[in-house]
Amino acid sequence: MDFTLTETQDMIRDTVRSFVAGQVREPALRWNEGHGDAAGALRALADMGLLGVLAPERAGGAELDALSLAVMITELAEGDAGLAAMVAHHNAQGLGFLLRAGFTDTKALRPFAAGKQLLCLAAAEGEAHADAPDLSTRATQAGDTWRLTGAKRLVPLGNRASHAVVVAATESGARGFLVDLSGEGVTRSASAPLVGLRSCDLADLRFDDAAATHDLGPAAEALAHTRALGRLCAAAMANGVARAAQAAGVTYTLERKQFGKPIARFQPLQWQTADSATELEAAELLTWRAAWTLAQGTARSLDVEKAAIFALETVARVTDRALQMHGGYGYTVDFPVERHFRDAATLRVLADGTDVQRVALARGLAVQA
Amino acid sequence: MEFALTEIQQMVLETARSFADNELLPIAADIDKTGTFPAAQVKKLAELGFLGVAVDEKWGGAGFDNLSYAIAMEEISRGCASTGVIMSVNNSLVCDPIKRFGNDVQKKTWLKPLAQGKRLGCFALSEPGSGSDAAGMRTTAIRDGDHYIVNGTKNWITNGKEADVCILIAHSDPSERHRGISAFVVDREQTPYGIGKVEDKLGIKGSSTTSLVFEDARVPVANRLGEEGDGFKVAMSTLDGGRIGIAAQALGIARIAFEEALAYSRERSAFGKVIGDFGAIREMLADMATEIDAARLLIWRAAVGKDRGEKFGKHSAMAKLYASEMSARVCHKALQIHGGYGYVKEYNAERHVRDARITEIYEGTSEIQRLVIARETQKAFAASHG
Ligand SMILES: Cc1cc2nc3c(=O)[nH]c(=O)nc-3n(C[C@H](O)[C@H](O)[C@H](O)COP(=O)(O)OP(=O)(O)OC[C@H]3O[C@@H](n4cnc5c(N)ncnc54)[C@H](O)[C@@H]3O)c2cc1C
């Protein structure tokens, strides 16, 4: 049992932490108000080699483990949740699918692993689960090429990505396809803005007889893998947002004075500080363990669901308390807590819902019983 | 980061689990009903080395680490919460301070038989008038030549009835508060003292809780732990470690409550299906399982911190706060899942609720843990923000 980071993980954390302090925290305020965007930050992360975290070195990736990914995503989310969501999506969903699907075309992989091009995963369709038979996006084979027709909503990186992994129904079940998003038959439009994660690029994609560049095979396995990675990243993001909110809240209580003393001296505020600190650290421990379990390749453990449920519930409470610590000021856009509060609410619905995960977890428990 | 147990820790886990399965689970309900001290089981714990888990073999202990201790505490408390606290007090509150503050003679005289389980210990800090505010104690130990003369009453002492060695915290200089406090090993064979009222309690009924009465009791100077005036430090640092044990006790209680509720949810049917398939029951079970794991990680982190000689006070406060409140929630839900059967003694669910409740109170109430955590957290932010 060892709760310390390895040297590499430690280095990644420090690198990302100082990147966030220097190039994310300030501009994030503007990105979230629609002034400017995080494109520059994404390019900088690509140059740092952090857009191919899980990809093999031979394809230009960093070949790191899930724990390194989680550590990095938490740090990014502490600066800006929307940026963290995009980086997580490219690494764990787009690339995560390709790698798990056994995509070995190193030449095609290289630009994604280097972060020169971004890759998104267009799987779920709102009502239909990605691996459900009722996917409305369909693929049919015409000669050597597969052609896709259908629509996907709220795809992270959908506007910026050069390619998408699209999951579509075929006669033999759901399959994954690599699709060039600048190709014919693809239209993309920015999704209606969400309550939070405002700096995250989200698009609605339409495919009208669009040709796939690669058939990635049956999707189920790779989807299960990206779902686990997605839950891990959701937990990691939640922890980052919670950290930012707790820092803002506690710092504010140390500065704000009422009744002649800092409000940090009042027990109700101390209680909130203590509860948030405790729950947040528990959430991080669960998240790191889940990442470790994934890195061990342990088949079907319930660690990921536990981490995601706990972290997503925790971020809701921590951001709520942090807002309350600020009193009326917390309700204004002059302080960052209202954004953390909105980001928390958004994370909880995007990460396929804690309720869905509870069902998955309870099923697993029943099997173990 | 590494979340696997070592071979030794795994062995401790398996030994403790099978002991709980075979020797504790079958008797726990009866221990509760009759309020009897589980003497035979405590004797067997001694044979397993579980009364001095983290004490060197040289001093009669098992020679394992504090993580092994936390693991064993969880498993033993899963079997029987009363046995859990008896074990916790002897390990954390009695052996540990002698190990850390005792000299070799004191270790040979007391630590060895205590760790071997030949004698049983208790820890006397609280008084009728002082609990959370420990330094407000009234008991005095006034130096008189080669002895200290002790007068006063200690309250709420776990193992008070059975113990024959007592770690006593008292004022050697009543004109001072914290700095006037000293710690002693009081040997009942050497220094007879009185056992007062035996409490009748809500739970952990197999463990005795008594007052201890000292009337001009003479304790040799050689029995003092550390220097005169070190007593408050001895007591507080001891409780830092003790909280790991109590957190693990809370976790063990939650574990058994959860296991029984999960099993029940697969057996009981209503409206044509097993209740475990209702969304509301599933949600409770999912949350219980999640929070149990969260508590365990907090506990293990604190234990590893102690093993590494790091500062672990905040981490053990977090572990104790979270695990005890988690245990109360989990036991509450476990009772709910049993419906009416949860409220009757035919099932164990009501006992777990009663047993879990104490963990929010002793070795520092939840309020005291929050004070510790808030103070440390605020200090860290104040330091990092100028
Ligand atoms: C079964 C049992 C076994 C025990 N075993 C032992 C033992 O072996 N040895 C031993 O020394 N003691 C033992 N205790 C005593 C136990 O540690 C105390 O009961 C506990 O520390 C609380 O003290 P108190 O009961 O005096 O409550 P009080 O300190 O009077 O507290 C009453 C309430 O006020 C709150 N409170 C107090 N101060 C503050 C503050 N500053 N801010 C906010 N809230 C506050 C408390 O949290 C609590 O809710 C045992 C108790 C029980 C019930």
XYZ file of C-alpha atoms and ligand atoms in Angstrom, chain A residues 267 271, chain B residues 85 89 93 122-133 154-159 201 203-204 207-209 358 360-368 371, ligand 1:
93
model
C -17.870 26.769 13.693
C -17.659 22.299 9.751
C -13.160 -2.210 21.021
C -8.017 -0.193 23.489
C -4.386 3.180 23.832
C -7.287 0.273 29.860
C -6.790 3.980 29.207
C -8.104 6.556 31.668
C -8.371 10.104 30.401
C -12.063 11.110 30.602
C -13.780 12.156 33.780
C -17.360 12.860 34.782
C -16.770 16.581 34.236
C -14.346 16.490 31.311
C -14.519 14.642 28.018
C -13.825 16.671 24.894
C -12.067 19.251 27.015
C -12.008 8.617 35.870
C -15.143 7.896 33.895
C -16.189 5.826 30.883
C -13.196 3.521 31.019
C -13.365 0.710 28.470
C -12.030 -2.615 29.852
C -25.095 1.130 27.447
C -24.409 -0.922 22.384
C -20.982 -2.613 22.507
C -17.194 -4.425 26.574
C -17.207 -3.045 30.105
C -17.334 0.702 30.702
C -20.570 4.819 19.774
C -19.170 8.912 16.620
C -18.530 9.621 20.288
C -15.489 8.009 21.823
C -11.844 8.883 21.160
C -12.982 12.341 20.136
C -16.531 13.125 19.042
C -17.253 13.972 15.403
C -17.261 17.611 16.459
C -13.738 17.346 17.817
C -12.283 21.019 14.700
C -18.797 3.466 25.738
C -17.769 4.482 26.017
C -16.453 4.100 26.185
C -15.479 5.059 26.458
N -14.192 4.650 26.704
C -13.287 5.554 27.153
C -12.002 5.128 27.589
O -11.663 3.942 27.538
N -11.150 6.043 28.116
C -11.491 7.371 28.199
O -10.677 8.147 28.671
N -12.705 7.809 27.783
C -13.603 6.932 27.273
N -14.850 7.363 26.867
C -15.176 8.787 26.977
C -15.338 9.469 25.639
O -14.098 9.609 25.026
C -16.054 10.799 25.876
O -17.401 10.486 26.160
C -15.983 11.719 24.695
O -14.683 12.189 24.529
C -16.934 12.928 24.842
O -16.812 13.541 26.083
P -18.099 13.838 26.962
O -18.900 12.600 27.001
O -17.655 14.427 28.208
O -18.906 14.907 26.107
P -18.678 16.504 26.115
O -17.244 16.798 25.927
O -19.370 17.066 27.298
O -19.466 16.909 24.812
C -20.884 17.054 24.724
C -21.226 17.541 23.317
O -20.602 18.821 23.085
C -19.785 18.769 21.939
N -18.615 19.632 22.106
C -17.718 19.637 23.109
N -16.766 20.547 22.905
C -17.036 21.150 21.729
C -16.419 22.188 20.962
N -15.268 22.779 21.333
N -16.996 22.540 19.791
C -18.138 21.938 19.374
N -18.759 20.958 20.044
C -18.219 20.569 21.217
C -19.409 17.305 21.817
O -19.013 16.974 20.514
C -20.695 16.637 22.228
O -21.574 16.603 21.150
C -15.829 6.422 26.560
C -17.145 6.793 26.356
C -18.113 5.853 26.096
C -19.532 6.299 25.946
